[in-house]
XYZ file of C-alpha atoms in Angstrom:
682
model
C 0.000 0.000 0.000
C 1.338 3.424 -0.998
C 2.260 5.834 1.795
C 2.379 8.864 -0.486
C 2.482 12.094 1.528
C 0.475 15.127 0.468
C 1.353 18.798 0.923
C -0.642 21.804 2.111
C 0.873 25.068 0.870
C 0.891 27.952 3.372
C 2.289 30.816 1.287
C -1.103 32.525 0.900
C -1.769 32.703 4.673
C 0.508 31.604 7.474
C 3.797 32.249 5.694
C 3.171 35.957 5.156
C 1.364 36.188 8.494
C 4.576 34.947 10.153
C 6.986 37.042 8.098
C 5.105 40.190 7.094
C 2.307 40.726 9.588
C -0.315 39.311 7.187
C -0.034 42.187 4.745
C 0.124 40.356 1.415
C -2.526 41.738 -0.943
C -4.842 39.776 -3.195
C -3.266 41.555 -6.145
C 0.041 39.842 -5.293
C -1.657 36.445 -4.977
C -3.811 36.235 -8.095
C -1.086 36.270 -10.807
C 0.493 33.098 -9.420
C -2.754 31.387 -8.342
C -3.212 29.426 -11.634
C 0.265 27.920 -11.255
C -0.414 27.023 -7.620
C -3.617 25.366 -8.808
C -1.708 23.061 -11.171
C 0.771 21.750 -8.583
C -1.459 19.113 -7.007
C -1.413 20.325 -3.410
C -3.792 18.651 -0.967
C -4.875 22.182 -0.004
C -3.773 25.797 -0.113
C -4.266 27.627 3.163
C -5.422 31.064 2.067
C -7.947 32.473 4.540
C -8.681 32.885 8.225
C -6.265 33.609 11.019
C -5.327 37.280 10.838
C -6.008 37.666 7.107
C -9.567 38.862 7.646
C -8.556 41.556 10.122
C -5.631 42.725 7.981
C -7.785 42.982 4.855
C -10.157 45.542 6.344
C -7.758 47.208 8.777
C -4.665 47.707 6.625
C -5.309 46.740 3.003
C -8.771 48.224 2.329
C -9.775 44.870 0.861
C -12.974 42.914 1.245
C -11.885 39.528 2.680
C -14.909 37.840 1.146
C -13.987 39.183 -2.282
C -10.464 37.801 -1.782
C -11.898 34.380 -1.006
C -14.174 34.403 -4.049
C -11.353 35.478 -6.375
C -8.940 32.844 -5.074
C -11.607 30.165 -5.354
C -12.226 31.146 -8.972
C -8.488 31.208 -9.739
C -7.820 27.804 -8.116
C -10.808 25.586 -9.014
C -8.799 22.377 -8.644
C -7.289 23.120 -5.219
C -9.070 22.977 -1.888
C -8.848 26.277 -0.014
C -8.235 25.881 3.710
C -9.054 28.412 6.421
C -7.944 28.659 10.059
C -10.906 29.129 12.411
C -10.575 29.876 16.149
C -13.597 27.868 17.247
C -16.127 30.007 19.096
C -13.903 33.061 18.531
C -14.224 32.669 14.755
C -11.785 35.328 13.497
C -12.434 38.030 16.094
C -11.152 38.581 19.618
C -14.095 37.332 21.662
C -16.539 34.466 21.851
C -19.602 34.865 19.620
C -23.148 33.611 20.054
C -23.952 30.307 18.394
C -26.168 31.905 15.733
C -23.251 34.058 14.547
C -20.936 31.031 14.486
C -23.452 29.109 12.385
C -23.902 31.931 9.882
C -20.172 32.607 9.529
C -19.308 28.991 8.802
C -22.210 28.648 6.362
C -21.116 31.633 4.315
C -17.429 30.797 4.436
C -18.322 27.519 2.760
C -20.597 29.240 0.218
C -17.824 31.679 -0.743
C -15.142 29.086 -1.350
C -13.760 27.408 1.788
C -13.234 23.674 1.274
C -11.334 22.802 4.481
C -12.097 24.197 7.943
C -9.124 23.871 10.330
C -10.664 24.558 13.754
C -8.684 25.034 16.995
C -8.888 26.509 20.520
C -6.055 28.042 22.560
C -6.938 25.958 25.638
C -7.748 22.777 23.698
C -11.176 23.044 25.301
C -13.486 20.891 23.145
C -16.490 22.922 24.298
C -15.120 25.940 22.423
C -14.886 23.869 19.225
C -18.072 21.847 19.161
C -20.464 24.444 17.706
C -18.133 25.507 14.883
C -17.473 21.851 14.083
C -21.177 21.027 13.865
C -21.761 24.047 11.643
C -18.870 23.035 9.360
C -20.174 19.457 9.100
C -23.545 20.788 7.904
C -21.827 22.453 4.934
C -20.477 19.137 3.669
C -16.920 20.509 3.582
C -13.828 18.864 5.067
C -13.585 19.462 8.811
C -10.107 19.303 10.333
C -9.786 19.743 14.079
C -6.443 20.932 15.408
C -4.564 20.122 18.608
C -2.618 23.129 19.942
C 0.733 21.530 20.741
C 2.449 22.330 24.043
C 5.341 20.742 25.911
C 4.448 20.284 29.570
C 4.233 17.275 31.891
C 0.492 17.292 31.297
C 0.639 17.304 27.504
C 1.558 13.682 26.824
C 1.048 11.756 23.620
C -1.697 9.825 25.427
C -3.534 13.049 26.288
C -3.251 14.258 22.709
C -4.422 10.904 21.360
C -7.484 11.015 23.624
C -8.186 14.551 22.426
C -7.985 13.323 18.838
C -10.543 10.626 19.719
C -12.850 13.342 21.134
C -12.484 15.303 17.918
C -13.259 12.182 15.896
C -16.433 11.717 17.927
C -17.349 15.334 17.083
C -17.231 14.356 13.433
C -13.756 15.533 12.403
C -12.600 14.322 9.001
C -8.907 14.739 9.859
C -6.656 15.743 12.754
C -3.992 18.456 12.703
C -1.083 18.636 15.138
C -0.617 22.398 15.318
C 2.901 23.247 16.535
C 2.912 27.040 16.655
C 6.414 27.486 18.095
C 8.483 24.768 16.460
C 8.673 22.734 19.691
C 7.698 19.381 18.197
C 10.874 17.296 18.030
C 11.393 14.634 15.349
C 11.143 11.483 17.449
C 8.350 12.940 19.572
C 6.482 13.655 16.346
C 6.971 10.028 15.326
C 5.550 8.739 18.615
C 2.685 11.225 18.638
C 1.527 10.365 15.126
C 1.669 6.659 16.008
C -0.381 7.256 19.177
C -3.059 9.241 17.337
C -3.207 6.733 14.489
C -3.807 3.972 17.049
C -6.847 5.883 18.373
C -8.457 7.219 15.211
C -8.656 6.010 11.648
C -8.354 9.271 9.793
C -5.717 11.432 8.107
C -3.225 13.302 10.300
C -1.690 16.609 9.172
C 1.445 18.177 10.703
C 1.780 21.953 11.085
C 5.141 23.034 12.499
C 6.939 26.368 12.355
C 10.633 26.551 11.531
C 11.420 28.831 14.488
C 13.741 26.424 16.325
C 15.292 24.782 13.271
C 13.622 21.417 13.967
C 10.774 21.457 11.492
C 12.302 19.698 8.452
C 13.466 16.744 10.530
C 10.146 16.720 12.379
C 8.190 16.478 9.129
C 10.382 13.592 7.966
C 9.837 11.526 11.111
C 6.121 12.345 11.077
C 5.899 11.014 7.522
C 7.693 7.833 8.543
C 5.148 7.403 11.368
C 2.230 7.636 8.970
C 1.384 11.356 8.790
C -0.683 11.870 5.670
C -0.282 15.607 5.023
C 2.580 18.030 5.749
C 2.318 21.831 5.907
C 5.058 23.710 4.054
C 5.714 27.150 2.557
C 7.316 27.833 -0.810
C 11.043 28.362 -0.228
C 11.148 32.105 -0.921
C 8.623 32.573 1.911
C 9.946 29.876 4.268
C 12.139 29.471 7.389
C 12.586 31.910 10.263
C 9.228 32.131 12.004
C 7.578 30.701 8.878
C 7.701 27.019 7.850
C 9.794 24.346 6.176
C 10.413 24.987 2.459
C 8.046 23.115 0.162
C 10.774 22.242 -2.338
C 13.074 20.931 0.417
C 10.414 18.568 1.739
C 9.442 17.426 -1.763
C 13.065 16.616 -2.629
C 13.654 15.003 0.773
C 10.857 12.491 0.139
C 11.512 12.024 -3.580
C 12.179 8.421 -4.566
C 10.887 7.061 -1.262
C 7.575 5.431 -0.475
C 6.442 8.851 0.802
C 7.168 10.637 -2.505
C 4.795 13.567 -2.917
C 4.904 13.403 -6.686
C 5.045 17.196 -6.962
C 6.968 18.795 -9.835
C 10.055 20.571 -8.492
C 10.426 22.705 -11.634
C 6.890 24.047 -11.277
C 7.537 24.734 -7.603
C 10.681 26.682 -8.455
C 8.638 28.926 -10.766
C 6.321 29.731 -7.859
C 9.315 30.350 -5.599
C 10.791 32.768 -8.153
C 7.533 34.716 -8.263
C 7.323 35.156 -4.495
C 11.004 36.028 -4.298
C 10.161 39.187 -6.203
C 6.850 39.794 -4.431
C 8.606 39.647 -1.062
C 10.322 42.943 -1.876
C 6.895 44.613 -1.764
C 6.819 44.011 1.989
C 10.430 44.833 2.833
C 9.547 47.378 5.517
C 7.628 44.666 7.387
C 10.333 42.046 7.130
C 10.795 40.052 10.302
C 14.098 40.810 12.032
C 14.265 37.161 12.983
C 15.185 34.970 10.009
C 17.296 32.250 11.647
C 16.758 29.603 14.299
C 16.113 30.720 17.883
C 17.334 27.809 19.970
C 16.497 29.581 23.248
C 12.959 28.391 22.706
C 14.105 24.775 23.000
C 14.913 25.410 26.670
C 12.367 28.043 27.655
C 9.578 26.632 25.459
C 8.480 30.199 24.781
C 6.984 30.993 21.364
C 9.152 33.245 19.209
C 6.677 36.131 19.136
C 6.284 35.969 22.894
C 10.071 36.054 23.362
C 10.479 39.248 21.339
C 7.626 40.854 23.284
C 9.264 39.966 26.576
C 12.559 41.502 25.490
C 10.859 44.778 24.646
C 8.784 44.815 27.816
C 11.759 44.170 30.080
C 13.729 46.911 28.345
C 10.834 49.302 28.963
C 10.942 48.423 32.653
C 14.683 48.930 32.849
C 15.038 45.240 33.628
C 16.727 43.769 30.562
C 19.045 41.863 32.870
C 16.083 39.882 34.192
C 15.379 37.905 30.979
C 16.946 34.656 32.198
C 14.957 34.859 35.429
C 11.728 35.467 33.496
C 12.393 32.513 31.188
C 12.815 30.298 34.265
C 9.637 31.706 35.827
C 7.357 31.164 32.814
C 7.102 27.351 33.128
C 6.273 27.764 36.836
C 3.462 30.215 36.059
C 2.246 27.979 33.257
C 2.030 25.085 35.745
C 0.155 27.202 38.304
C -2.463 28.185 35.744
C -3.128 24.610 34.713
C -0.500 23.972 32.021
C -2.322 26.106 29.481
C -0.703 26.099 26.005
C 1.326 29.255 25.338
C -0.576 30.662 22.393
C -2.438 33.945 21.952
C -3.818 35.178 24.306
C -2.511 32.820 26.969
C 1.142 33.405 26.079
C 0.883 37.127 26.853
C -1.047 36.482 30.061
C 1.451 33.946 31.387
C 4.489 35.914 30.201
C 3.405 39.175 31.813
C 2.572 37.486 35.102
C 6.045 35.916 35.047
C 7.595 39.364 34.572
C 5.636 40.747 37.523
C 6.662 37.765 39.649
C 10.335 38.449 38.939
C 10.084 42.200 39.498
C 7.877 42.292 42.604
C 7.882 38.831 44.149
C 5.932 35.736 43.195
C 2.234 36.544 42.813
C 2.430 39.710 44.895
C 0.321 41.231 42.128
C -2.118 39.306 39.915
C -3.102 40.864 36.609
C -6.798 40.963 35.755
C -6.265 38.687 32.787
C -4.359 36.149 34.842
C -7.184 36.116 37.387
C -9.713 35.551 34.597
C -7.682 32.651 33.240
C -7.543 31.095 36.706
C -11.324 31.285 37.209
C -12.323 29.798 33.858
C -13.321 32.851 31.861
C -11.111 31.726 28.969
C -12.365 28.151 29.064
C -11.243 24.971 30.768
C -7.478 24.720 31.225
C -5.811 21.323 30.768
C -5.058 20.649 34.453
C -6.250 21.932 37.825
C -4.733 25.377 38.529
C -3.134 26.315 41.832
C -5.975 26.257 44.387
C -4.611 29.144 46.478
C -4.305 31.328 43.390
C -7.836 30.438 42.307
C -9.117 31.449 45.739
C -7.313 34.798 45.533
C -8.558 35.384 41.983
C -12.154 34.687 42.984
C -11.890 37.105 45.910
C -10.347 39.867 43.819
C -12.864 39.332 41.006
C -15.677 39.313 43.589
C -16.894 35.925 42.325
C -18.465 33.133 44.356
C -17.229 30.324 42.136
C -15.187 29.660 39.028
C -16.838 29.529 35.608
C -17.539 25.907 34.719
C -19.869 26.217 31.757
C -18.938 26.835 28.154
C -18.210 30.599 27.981
C -20.540 31.024 24.988
C -23.463 29.628 27.004
C -23.720 33.039 28.614
C -24.086 34.845 25.258
C -27.612 35.480 24.004
C -28.371 35.199 20.249
C -26.946 38.285 18.568
C -27.402 37.866 14.803
C -30.323 40.292 14.568
C -28.324 42.949 16.424
C -25.434 42.439 14.006
C -27.739 42.904 11.020
C -29.002 46.192 12.428
C -25.506 47.352 13.352
C -24.079 46.634 9.916
C -26.916 48.557 8.265
C -26.411 51.552 10.547
C -22.664 51.568 9.902
C -22.635 51.493 6.118
C -22.885 47.803 5.226
C -24.236 46.949 1.771
C -26.979 44.668 3.079
C -25.155 41.401 2.335
C -24.699 38.654 4.891
C -20.962 38.933 4.309
C -20.961 42.594 5.335
C -22.935 41.716 8.463
C -20.284 39.133 9.334
C -17.504 41.646 8.735
C -19.262 44.021 11.102
C -19.700 41.223 13.648
C -15.992 40.396 13.638
C -14.651 43.965 13.890
C -17.479 46.480 14.326
C -15.480 49.708 14.492
C -12.918 48.763 11.863
C -15.730 47.569 9.598
C -17.524 50.906 9.804
C -14.466 52.717 8.473
C -13.846 50.026 5.850
C -17.395 50.306 4.509
C -16.776 54.027 3.960
C -13.456 53.586 2.135
C -14.042 50.294 0.294
C -14.820 52.033 -2.988
C -11.303 53.509 -3.007
C -9.886 50.049 -3.667
C -6.992 48.154 -2.071
C -3.662 49.717 -1.165
C -0.643 49.363 -3.441
C 1.596 46.919 -1.571
C 4.932 48.086 -2.923
C 4.174 51.775 -2.368
C 2.730 51.130 1.082
C 5.046 48.467 2.517
C 8.183 48.572 0.386
C 11.349 50.190 1.664
C 11.428 53.974 1.303
C 14.612 55.943 0.536
C 16.166 57.192 3.746
C 15.473 60.852 4.404
C 18.503 63.040 4.152
C 19.610 64.481 7.509
C 18.656 68.056 8.150
C 21.404 70.514 7.408
C 19.811 73.080 9.625
C 18.554 76.455 8.482
C 16.708 79.642 9.347
C 12.937 79.854 9.795
C 10.196 82.125 11.027
C 7.915 80.245 13.431
C 4.613 81.779 14.504
C 3.161 80.565 17.822
C -0.210 81.922 18.967
C 0.210 84.943 16.690
C 3.762 85.785 17.761
C 6.596 85.395 15.224
C 9.971 83.991 16.243
C 13.180 83.918 14.190
C 14.663 80.418 14.562
C 18.030 79.112 13.369
C 18.905 75.441 13.852
C 22.114 73.457 13.501
C 22.225 70.116 11.609
C 19.895 67.582 13.195
C 20.943 64.558 15.209
C 20.441 63.278 18.747
C 21.276 66.829 19.844
C 21.249 70.180 18.096
C 21.491 73.898 18.816
C 18.470 76.131 18.234
C 18.676 79.933 18.259
C 15.396 81.727 19.014
C 15.360 85.542 18.655
C 19.067 85.670 19.400
C 19.028 83.292 22.379
C 20.811 79.969 21.960
C 19.359 76.704 23.330
C 20.903 73.218 23.331
C 18.179 70.699 22.448
C 18.384 66.915 22.874
C 15.957 64.365 21.531
C 14.716 61.200 23.193
C 12.029 58.638 22.549
C 8.460 59.847 22.481
C 7.000 59.966 25.930
C 10.371 59.442 27.572
C 10.216 62.554 29.702
C 8.825 61.904 33.159
C 5.670 63.633 34.294
C 6.472 66.341 36.764
C 5.272 65.541 40.240
C 3.556 68.003 42.518
C 5.710 68.843 45.534
C 4.697 67.127 48.770
C 6.390 67.496 52.129
C 6.705 64.550 54.506
C 4.605 61.402 54.461
C 5.415 58.194 52.574
C 5.951 58.200 48.834
C 4.034 55.911 46.494
C 6.257 54.835 43.621
C 5.298 53.192 40.328
C 6.368 49.537 40.470
C 6.641 49.366 36.659
C 6.693 51.610 33.618
C 3.416 52.060 31.797
C 0.268 54.176 31.835
C -1.458 55.395 34.984
C -5.000 54.309 34.183
C -6.970 55.702 37.104
C -7.083 56.736 40.741
C -9.241 54.163 42.512
C -9.972 56.572 45.385
C -10.284 60.341 45.455
C -7.457 62.585 46.568
C -7.757 63.324 50.286
C -9.313 59.942 51.090
C -8.152 58.214 54.247
C -6.900 54.806 53.140
C -5.626 51.725 54.960
C -2.442 49.773 54.294
C -2.957 47.273 51.448
C -5.927 49.121 49.946
C -5.865 49.468 46.146
C -5.464 53.155 45.309
C -4.093 53.302 41.731
C -4.426 51.186 38.572
C -1.520 50.990 36.122
C -1.481 49.458 32.657
C 1.816 47.788 31.832
C 2.698 45.152 29.240
C -0.943 44.981 28.128
C -2.053 44.040 31.645
C -3.597 45.959 34.533
C -1.714 46.179 37.839
C -3.048 47.341 41.207
C -0.926 49.707 43.302
C -1.714 49.400 47.001
C -1.269 51.840 49.874
C 2.011 51.209 51.724
C 0.543 52.543 55.008
C -2.533 54.134 56.618
C -3.240 57.800 56.009
C -4.644 60.488 53.725
C -3.675 59.951 50.061
C -2.608 62.562 47.547
C -1.704 62.018 43.896
C 1.195 63.578 42.032
C 0.532 62.066 38.589
C -2.769 62.285 36.736
C -4.570 59.415 34.922
C -3.464 58.976 31.331
C 0.151 59.882 32.105
C 3.058 57.744 30.944
C 5.140 56.771 33.958
C 8.528 55.199 34.618
C 9.384 52.450 37.044
C 10.219 54.045 40.414
C 8.550 57.358 39.587
C 6.690 59.015 42.511
C 2.988 58.904 41.681
C 1.444 59.666 45.054
C 1.913 60.220 48.753
C 0.294 59.183 52.006
C 0.325 61.527 54.975
C 2.316 64.332 53.350
C 1.415 68.000 53.000
C 1.401 69.820 49.657
C 4.024 72.487 49.118
C 3.380 75.549 47.011
C 5.225 75.255 43.739
C 7.972 77.757 43.056
C 7.515 80.023 40.034
C 8.834 78.386 36.893
C 11.677 80.153 35.092
C 10.784 81.647 31.754
C 11.307 79.188 28.956
C 11.905 79.840 25.318
C 8.743 79.695 23.263
C 8.569 76.698 20.993
C 6.271 75.440 18.307
C 3.444 73.434 19.794
C 0.230 71.798 18.657
C -2.826 74.005 18.548
C -4.443 74.075 21.963
C -7.722 72.203 22.454
C -10.851 74.250 22.855
C -10.976 73.932 26.613
C -14.014 74.675 28.713
C -12.137 74.487 31.970
C -13.683 71.192 33.022
C -12.071 68.063 34.451
C -9.731 66.570 31.864
C -10.318 63.172 30.299
C -7.031 61.970 28.827
C -6.355 59.062 26.493
C -4.845 56.213 28.545
C -3.131 54.721 25.479
C -2.156 55.673 21.961
C -4.479 54.600 19.178
C -7.523 55.787 17.234
C -10.510 57.593 18.718
C -13.230 55.429 17.186
C -16.410 57.193 18.252
C -18.268 59.124 20.920
C -20.599 56.957 22.977
C -22.753 59.917 24.051
C -23.712 63.214 22.474
C -21.869 66.495 22.985
C -23.159 68.177 26.148
C -24.793 65.007 27.486
C -25.136 64.636 31.253
C -23.032 61.686 32.381
C -22.162 59.798 35.548
C -18.629 58.988 36.626
C -18.868 55.431 35.263
C -20.520 56.375 31.948
C -18.616 55.262 28.839
C -18.142 58.400 26.742
C -15.517 57.427 24.138
C -14.305 54.250 22.409
C -10.607 53.970 21.525
C -8.968 51.332 19.350
C -5.467 50.369 20.431
C -3.408 47.267 19.586
C -6.417 45.835 17.704
C -8.513 46.002 20.866
C -11.305 48.351 21.837
C -11.048 50.330 25.041
C -13.864 52.112 26.843
C -13.123 55.575 28.218
C -15.212 56.508 31.259
C -16.176 60.034 32.294
C -14.429 59.717 35.650
C -16.739 62.271 37.240
C -20.347 63.397 36.901
C -21.256 66.380 34.746
C -21.795 67.407 31.124
C -19.322 66.181 28.512
C -17.387 68.325 26.037
C -15.363 66.519 23.339
C -12.008 68.008 22.456
C -10.653 65.509 19.923
C -12.653 64.541 16.802
C -13.677 60.938 16.162
C -11.300 59.184 13.764
C -8.245 61.042 15.105
C -4.963 59.333 15.882
C -4.232 60.038 19.542
C -1.272 59.781 21.886
C -1.215 58.430 25.411
C -2.066 61.210 27.828
C -3.653 63.418 25.151
C -6.671 65.513 26.186
C -9.722 64.074 24.427
C -12.652 65.392 26.470
C -13.636 67.435 29.508
C -16.390 67.063 32.075
C -17.984 70.310 33.292
């Protein structure tokens, strides 16, 4: 009996998602699609994952139109999509009626293979999407998120595969997001799954650690039926094993793919040129990161940690954090380190190293402990669960399927899409459902057509350094004669005959000036980040251990507690960017009148906001001001949501902070900086 291995090509989805932040345009895919169609791939992964979001957020493309065009251009090749179970392609769980509709229309528009997975490997988060996919008559592949912990044994994975088979899966995928699957472990795992289920097994492994080619070989020898690869010009690094390499490796053996190497080389040549269109997005990591073999940290998570530790002035703590991560992962029930769990576990590990183990629990970590993300693989630390329940003010952990608490929402999505510019199609409703605020803007600009990839993402000529010069700068109606020296990290500026030495640092690097306070005990920021809010009012008598300030750091929220009893005062306002160790408040001290500031040279500045003298509402993070949630002049309470901000692909509610009437300072649609004045409450 032939053991011929088949290939799924990833160049149209995961390869450019890994290398170029999912920015490849349909225009760069279609010219080569007919040649891809003639190769004889088992499937071409071309949709799902982050492609949907990127289409409407960055490329001004309709993702459904992309799918239809690719389906028409590749009639002989099954198109595969990656589906996040109950999350679909968005960043939250959706009601079952939305899941059903999305899967139905994905199939109608051209999806032939649904690869369905969940970050926690919680079957409950997969069951509804699987049932919906089965109704379409398309191929349903259920994926196991691969992790390397004492809990994640080949027996556990094999049992999970049996559960998926009982759900009606047509094939099983071993999804190795970080390149952790070692060759001989792959061999044993495939054998174990094959002993439990009689269905095809597909191997998905990233090249991050340098193991993937050998892993695919041993998986094939164990009976794996399908291997995921990326055409060579879009392979390796954080991408995947090269298609041509795997084809040649198996050539002449009983696993021979039968694919034409010359035809593959033509495709590789095409993408070698296309890759230049995305040069500005090129991953800085193109080799093998063997640190992951020890720390078991995904490559993307590792780079995030490096940046976060640098921000905290704790770059020397990386080794300690890498040792802490497996301990935190164990305490939270051996959850796989994939988005969003990788960020949650990694940030908690950083806090443990900086402040002491579990002295502070982030909100997200607490939610993971109490079941709000789904069922984790093993029982989490009981003491931590107890603390999380207390801090979340919950009586018991969540034990039901998270989506069970979501009422049907399709009708609301239909109305929302209509109100926000949708064309009345089911596809537009689904786009609105996935990303409501981004969709609204996309509907308005769709007619402009997609961006030009090379012009948008290609490398731009470096700007010539300033040679200095003389200018007349008018500030608030007053003209100033300005002469500057050549630019650099420092330069000399002459204003109306007075010389000033000017140095430049990173945006937001300057500390916020603190109000002078005499005596008492200082409250210092434990980390760098954004001061989100004062939990109590200035002048409140607080007790030791009481939460008084909330800080956002490393995408997580951190409570700052009172170090002693006494009356609290604040020296830094909400919305301010703060440094680790910066004084942000005081307990028991007395304010000191500020000395008059010395006259400073006038400098060009942004036009002042039209202030009404009310209490400031500042942006806590940089991003886009999406919309006003209330009307100008509306009477609001302190906890009323008045503005929605989009930042890091997430939506953030901005509360009034105090009761009164609202005045908006910054227009909707504006790009905003952290700490920027966006509204006032009178």
